[in-house]
C-alpha cells in the first residue's frame, strides 16, 4: 500500500510548495505516494487521515490555527516545511514597533474578515515531528525527506551550521576577512553555504541551528568587534530569528554595560 500524504499551506508565500512542485523528478517520486491533499496543485481534496502531513507557512490567523489542528489530528506524522513553519518566518519579524499600528498602516480602513497577528511557528500550537528547513528548502533535501519516508524510515535533521559547509567548500570567511555580517555560524546547514559562495553574507534564511545551539550572543560579540551597532545586529538577527527564544537577552548581554 502506498503511503498517504497531504501537503498544506498556512500563511506564507507558498514558495516551499512551489519548490516541491518544480522538482524535475517530482512526478516520478509522487508515484510512490498517494497524495490525498495538495491545495496548491489541485483544488480537489479534503483534509483526511494521512501517514504524513507536510505543512508550510506560519500561524497568523485563527483560520490557520484551526486548520493546523485539524491537519495534526489527521496525521500520523507532521513535517514543518520551511522557515515560516519552523520559526515563524519573515512574518514573525516585527521590529519592536506596535503591531496594531503596522496593521493599520498596511490595511488602512479596509474590511478584513479576520484578525491577524505576528506569525508564529507550528510548534507553538501542535506537536511537530520533523523539520525540513529552508526558505524554501533545497530540492535535494525535499527528495531526501520523501525518499526516507518512502522506504519506511525517517530523515535525519542537520544540527550543524552553514559555516561547516562553507569551510568544506573552501570559501574564504567573509565575516573574519572582510567584516561582513554573516549569520552562517547560527544558521542551520543544508544550502552548501550558497550566499558566502557568491561573496554575500548569509542572512539566516534557513533559520537557527536546532537544539538551542544557535549562539547569537557569541556572534553578536564578533559583529560588535567588527564595528556593527546593537540596532543593526538586532535587526539583522531578527529577520529569521525573531521567534528564537532568548534572542533579545543574548544580544542585550553583549551590550549590557553600554547603554
Ligand atoms: S519558508 Fe520561505 S519560501 Fe517557504 S513559504 Fe515561507 S517565505 Fe515562502
Ligand atoms: S563566511 Fe559566513 S558561513 Fe562562511 S565560515 Fe565565515 S561566517 Fe561561516
Ligand atoms: S547562505 Fe544563508 S541566506 Fe544563503 S541560502 Fe544559505 S542559509 Fe540562506
Coordinates of C-alpha atoms and ligand atoms in Angstrom, one line a residue:
X1 CA 0.0 0.0 0.0
X2 CA 1.3 3.4 -0.9
X3 CA 1.8 5.9 1.9
X4 CA -0.8 8.7 2.1
X5 CA 0.5 12.2 2.3
X6 CA -1.1 15.7 2.5
X7 CA 0.7 19.0 1.5
X8 CA -0.7 22.1 3.1
X9 CA 0.0 25.8 3.2
X10 CA -0.9 28.2 6.0
X11 CA 0.0 31.9 5.8
X12 CA 3.1 32.0 3.6
X13 CA 4.3 32.9 0.1
X14 CA 3.7 29.3 -1.0
X15 CA 7.3 29.2 -2.1
X16 CA 8.1 25.9 -0.4
X17 CA 5.2 24.1 -2.1
X18 CA 6.2 25.7 -5.4
X19 CA 9.7 24.4 -4.9
X20 CA 8.3 20.9 -4.3
X21 CA 6.1 21.2 -7.4
X22 CA 9.0 22.3 -9.6
X23 CA 11.3 19.4 -8.8
X24 CA 12.1 17.7 -12.1
X25 CA 11.6 14.2 -10.6
X26 CA 8.5 15.0 -8.6
X27 CA 6.1 13.1 -10.8
X28 CA 8.3 10.0 -10.6
X29 CA 8.7 10.4 -6.9
X30 CA 4.9 11.0 -6.4
X31 CA 4.1 7.6 -7.8
X32 CA 5.3 6.1 -4.6
X33 CA 2.7 8.1 -2.6
X34 CA -0.9 8.7 -2.6
X35 CA -1.3 12.5 -2.4
X36 CA -4.7 13.0 -0.8
X37 CA -4.4 16.8 -0.4
X38 CA -2.4 19.4 -2.2
X39 CA -4.5 22.5 -2.5
X40 CA -1.8 24.4 -4.5
X41 CA -1.7 21.7 -7.2
X42 CA -5.3 20.7 -7.2
X43 CA -8.5 22.2 -5.8
X44 CA -9.9 18.8 -5.0
X45 CA -9.4 17.1 -1.7
X46 CA -10.4 17.3 1.9
X47 CA -8.3 17.1 5.0
X48 CA -8.4 13.4 5.9
X49 CA -6.3 10.7 7.6
X50 CA -2.8 10.6 6.2
X51 CA 0.5 9.0 7.2
X52 CA 2.4 12.2 6.8
X53 CA 1.3 15.8 6.5
X54 CA 3.7 18.4 5.2
X55 CA 2.8 21.9 6.4
X56 CA 4.2 25.1 5.0
X57 CA 3.6 28.6 6.5
X58 CA 3.1 30.1 9.9
X59 CA 0.1 30.6 12.2
X60 CA -1.1 34.2 11.6
X61 CA -4.9 33.9 11.7
X62 CA -7.4 31.9 13.7
X63 CA -8.2 30.0 10.5
X64 CA -4.5 28.9 10.3
X65 CA -4.8 27.7 13.8
X66 CA -8.0 25.7 13.2
X67 CA -6.7 24.2 10.0
X68 CA -3.4 23.2 11.6
X69 CA -5.1 21.5 14.5
X70 CA -7.3 19.6 12.0
X71 CA -4.3 18.6 10.0
X72 CA -2.5 17.4 13.1
X73 CA -5.5 15.3 14.3
X74 CA -5.5 13.5 11.0
X75 CA -1.8 12.9 10.5
X76 CA 0.4 10.2 12.0
X77 CA 3.4 12.4 11.5
X78 CA 3.7 16.1 10.8
X79 CA 6.6 17.8 9.0
X80 CA 7.1 21.6 9.3
X81 CA 8.3 22.7 5.9
X82 CA 10.4 25.9 5.6
X83 CA 11.4 28.7 7.9
X84 CA 7.8 30.1 8.2
X85 CA 6.5 26.8 9.6
X86 CA 9.6 26.1 11.8
X87 CA 10.4 29.5 13.1
X88 CA 7.6 31.9 12.1
X89 CA 9.5 33.2 9.1
X90 CA 9.7 36.8 7.9
X91 CA 6.1 37.4 9.0
X92 CA 7.3 36.6 12.5
X93 CA 9.6 39.6 12.2
X94 CA 8.2 42.9 13.6
X95 CA 11.0 45.2 14.7
X96 CA 9.7 46.2 18.1
X97 CA 7.0 48.5 16.6
X98 CA 3.4 48.3 17.6
X99 CA 1.8 45.5 15.6
X100 CA -1.7 47.2 15.6
X101 CA -0.2 50.3 14.1
X102 CA 1.6 48.5 11.4
X103 CA -1.5 46.5 10.5
X104 CA -3.5 49.8 10.2
X105 CA -0.8 51.3 8.1
X106 CA -0.9 48.4 5.6
X107 CA -4.6 47.7 5.5
X108 CA -6.0 51.2 6.4
X109 CA -9.8 51.1 6.7
X110 CA -10.2 48.0 4.5
X111 CA -12.7 45.5 5.8
X112 CA -10.7 42.4 6.6
X113 CA -12.7 39.4 7.8
X114 CA -10.0 38.0 10.1
X115 CA -7.8 39.2 12.8
X116 CA -4.1 38.7 12.2
X117 CA -1.1 38.6 14.5
X118 CA 2.6 38.2 14.2
X119 CA 3.5 34.9 12.5
X120 CA 4.3 32.0 14.9
X121 CA 5.8 28.6 14.3
X122 CA 3.7 25.5 14.2
X123 CA 5.2 24.0 17.3
X124 CA 3.5 26.7 19.4
X125 CA 0.2 25.1 18.6
X126 CA 0.8 21.4 17.8
X127 CA 3.4 18.7 18.1
X128 CA 5.8 18.8 15.2
X129 CA 7.6 15.5 14.3
X130 CA 10.1 16.6 11.7
X131 CA 11.5 19.9 10.4
X132 CA 12.5 20.4 6.8
X133 CA 14.4 23.7 6.9
X134 CA 14.9 26.3 4.2
X135 CA 13.3 29.4 2.6
X136 CA 12.5 27.4 0.6
X137 CA 14.1 24.0 1.3
X138 CA 16.7 22.7 -1.2
X139 CA 15.5 20.2 -3.8
X140 CA 17.9 17.5 -2.6
X141 CA 16.6 17.9 0.9
X142 CA 12.9 17.6 -0.2
X143 CA 13.8 14.4 -2.1
X144 CA 15.8 13.0 0.8
X145 CA 12.8 13.5 3.2
X146 CA 10.4 11.9 0.7
X147 CA 12.8 9.1 0.0
X148 CA 13.4 8.2 3.6
X149 CA 9.6 8.3 4.4
X150 CA 9.0 6.3 1.2
X151 CA 11.2 3.4 2.4
X152 CA 9.6 3.4 5.9
X153 CA 12.5 5.2 7.5
X154 CA 12.8 8.8 8.8
X155 CA 15.0 11.8 7.9
X156 CA 17.9 12.9 10.0
X157 CA 17.9 16.6 10.5
X158 CA 21.1 18.6 10.2
X159 CA 22.3 20.0 13.5
X160 CA 25.3 22.0 12.4
X161 CA 25.7 25.4 10.9
X162 CA 26.3 26.8 7.4
X163 CA 29.9 27.6 8.4
X164 CA 30.6 23.8 8.3
X165 CA 29.6 23.6 4.7
X166 CA 31.3 26.9 3.9
X167 CA 34.6 25.6 5.2
X168 CA 34.1 22.3 3.4
X169 CA 33.6 24.3 0.1
X170 CA 36.9 26.1 0.8
X171 CA 35.3 29.6 0.7
X172 CA 37.1 32.4 2.4
X173 CA 35.4 33.6 5.5
X174 CA 33.8 37.0 4.6
X175 CA 33.0 37.6 8.3
X176 CA 36.5 37.3 9.6
X177 CA 38.3 38.6 6.5
X178 CA 36.0 41.4 5.3
X179 CA 33.9 42.1 8.4
X180 CA 30.6 41.2 6.6
X181 CA 27.6 40.5 8.8
X182 CA 27.4 36.7 8.0
X183 CA 24.9 34.7 10.0
X184 CA 26.4 31.4 8.9
X185 CA 27.6 30.5 12.5
X186 CA 24.0 30.4 13.8
X187 CA 22.1 29.2 10.8
X188 CA 21.3 25.5 10.1
X189 CA 23.3 24.0 7.2
X190 CA 21.9 22.4 4.0
X191 CA 22.3 25.1 1.3
X192 CA 26.0 24.4 0.9
X193 CA 26.8 27.9 2.0
X194 CA 25.2 29.3 -1.1
X195 CA 25.5 33.0 -0.3
X196 CA 29.1 33.1 1.0
X197 CA 29.9 31.2 -2.1
X198 CA 28.8 34.4 -4.0
X199 CA 30.6 36.7 -1.6
X200 CA 27.3 37.6 0.0
X201 CA 26.8 37.4 3.8
X202 CA 24.3 34.8 5.0
X203 CA 21.1 36.4 6.2
X204 CA 20.0 33.3 8.1
X205 CA 17.1 32.2 5.8
X206 CA 17.2 28.6 6.9
X207 CA 16.7 29.5 10.5
X208 CA 18.7 29.0 13.6
X209 CA 20.5 25.7 14.2
X210 CA 18.3 23.3 16.3
X211 CA 18.6 22.1 19.9
X212 CA 19.2 25.6 21.4
X213 CA 22.8 25.7 20.0
X214 CA 22.5 29.0 18.0
X215 CA 24.9 31.1 19.9
X216 CA 23.6 34.5 18.8
X217 CA 25.4 36.1 21.8
X218 CA 28.8 34.9 20.6
X219 CA 28.1 36.1 17.0
X220 CA 26.8 39.4 18.3
X221 CA 30.1 39.9 20.1
X222 CA 32.1 39.2 16.9
X223 CA 29.8 41.6 15.0
X224 CA 30.3 44.2 17.6
X225 CA 34.1 43.8 17.4
X226 CA 33.7 44.4 13.6
X227 CA 32.1 47.8 14.4
X228 CA 28.4 47.0 14.0
X229 CA 25.9 48.7 16.2
X230 CA 23.4 47.0 18.5
X231 CA 20.4 48.1 16.5
X232 CA 21.9 46.8 13.3
X233 CA 22.9 43.5 14.8
X234 CA 19.4 43.1 16.3
X235 CA 17.6 43.9 13.1
X236 CA 19.7 41.5 11.1
X237 CA 19.4 38.6 13.5
X238 CA 15.6 39.2 13.9
X239 CA 14.8 38.8 10.2
X240 CA 14.6 35.0 10.5
X241 CA 15.4 34.6 14.2
X242 CA 12.8 36.9 15.8
X243 CA 11.0 34.0 17.4
X244 CA 14.2 32.3 18.7
X245 CA 13.9 32.0 22.5
X246 CA 16.2 34.4 24.4
X247 CA 17.5 36.2 21.2
X248 CA 16.9 39.6 22.8
X249 CA 18.5 38.5 26.1
X250 CA 21.6 37.2 24.2
X251 CA 22.1 40.4 22.3
X252 CA 21.4 42.6 25.4
X253 CA 24.0 40.7 27.3
X254 CA 26.7 41.7 24.8
X255 CA 25.9 45.4 25.1
X256 CA 24.7 45.5 28.7
X257 CA 27.3 48.0 30.0
X258 CA 27.0 50.4 27.2
X259 CA 23.5 51.9 27.2
Ligands
LIG1 S1 9.7 29.4 4.2 FE1 10.2 31.0 2.6 S2 9.7 30.0 0.7 FE2 8.7 28.9 2.3 S3 6.7 29.8 2.5 FE3 8.0 30.8 4.0 S4 8.7 32.6 2.9 FE4 7.9 31.3 1.4
LIG2 S1 31.7 33.2 5.5 FE1 30.0 33.0 6.9 S2 29.3 30.9 6.6 FE2 31.4 31.0 5.8 S3 32.7 30.5 7.6 FE3 32.5 32.7 7.6 S4 30.8 33.1 9.0 FE4 30.7 31.0 8.4
LIG3 S1 23.8 31.0 2.9 FE1 22.3 31.7 4.5 S2 20.9 33.1 3.5 FE2 22.1 32.0 1.9 S3 20.7 30.3 1.3 FE3 22.1 29.5 2.9 S4 21.0 29.9 4.8 FE4 20.0 31.1 3.3

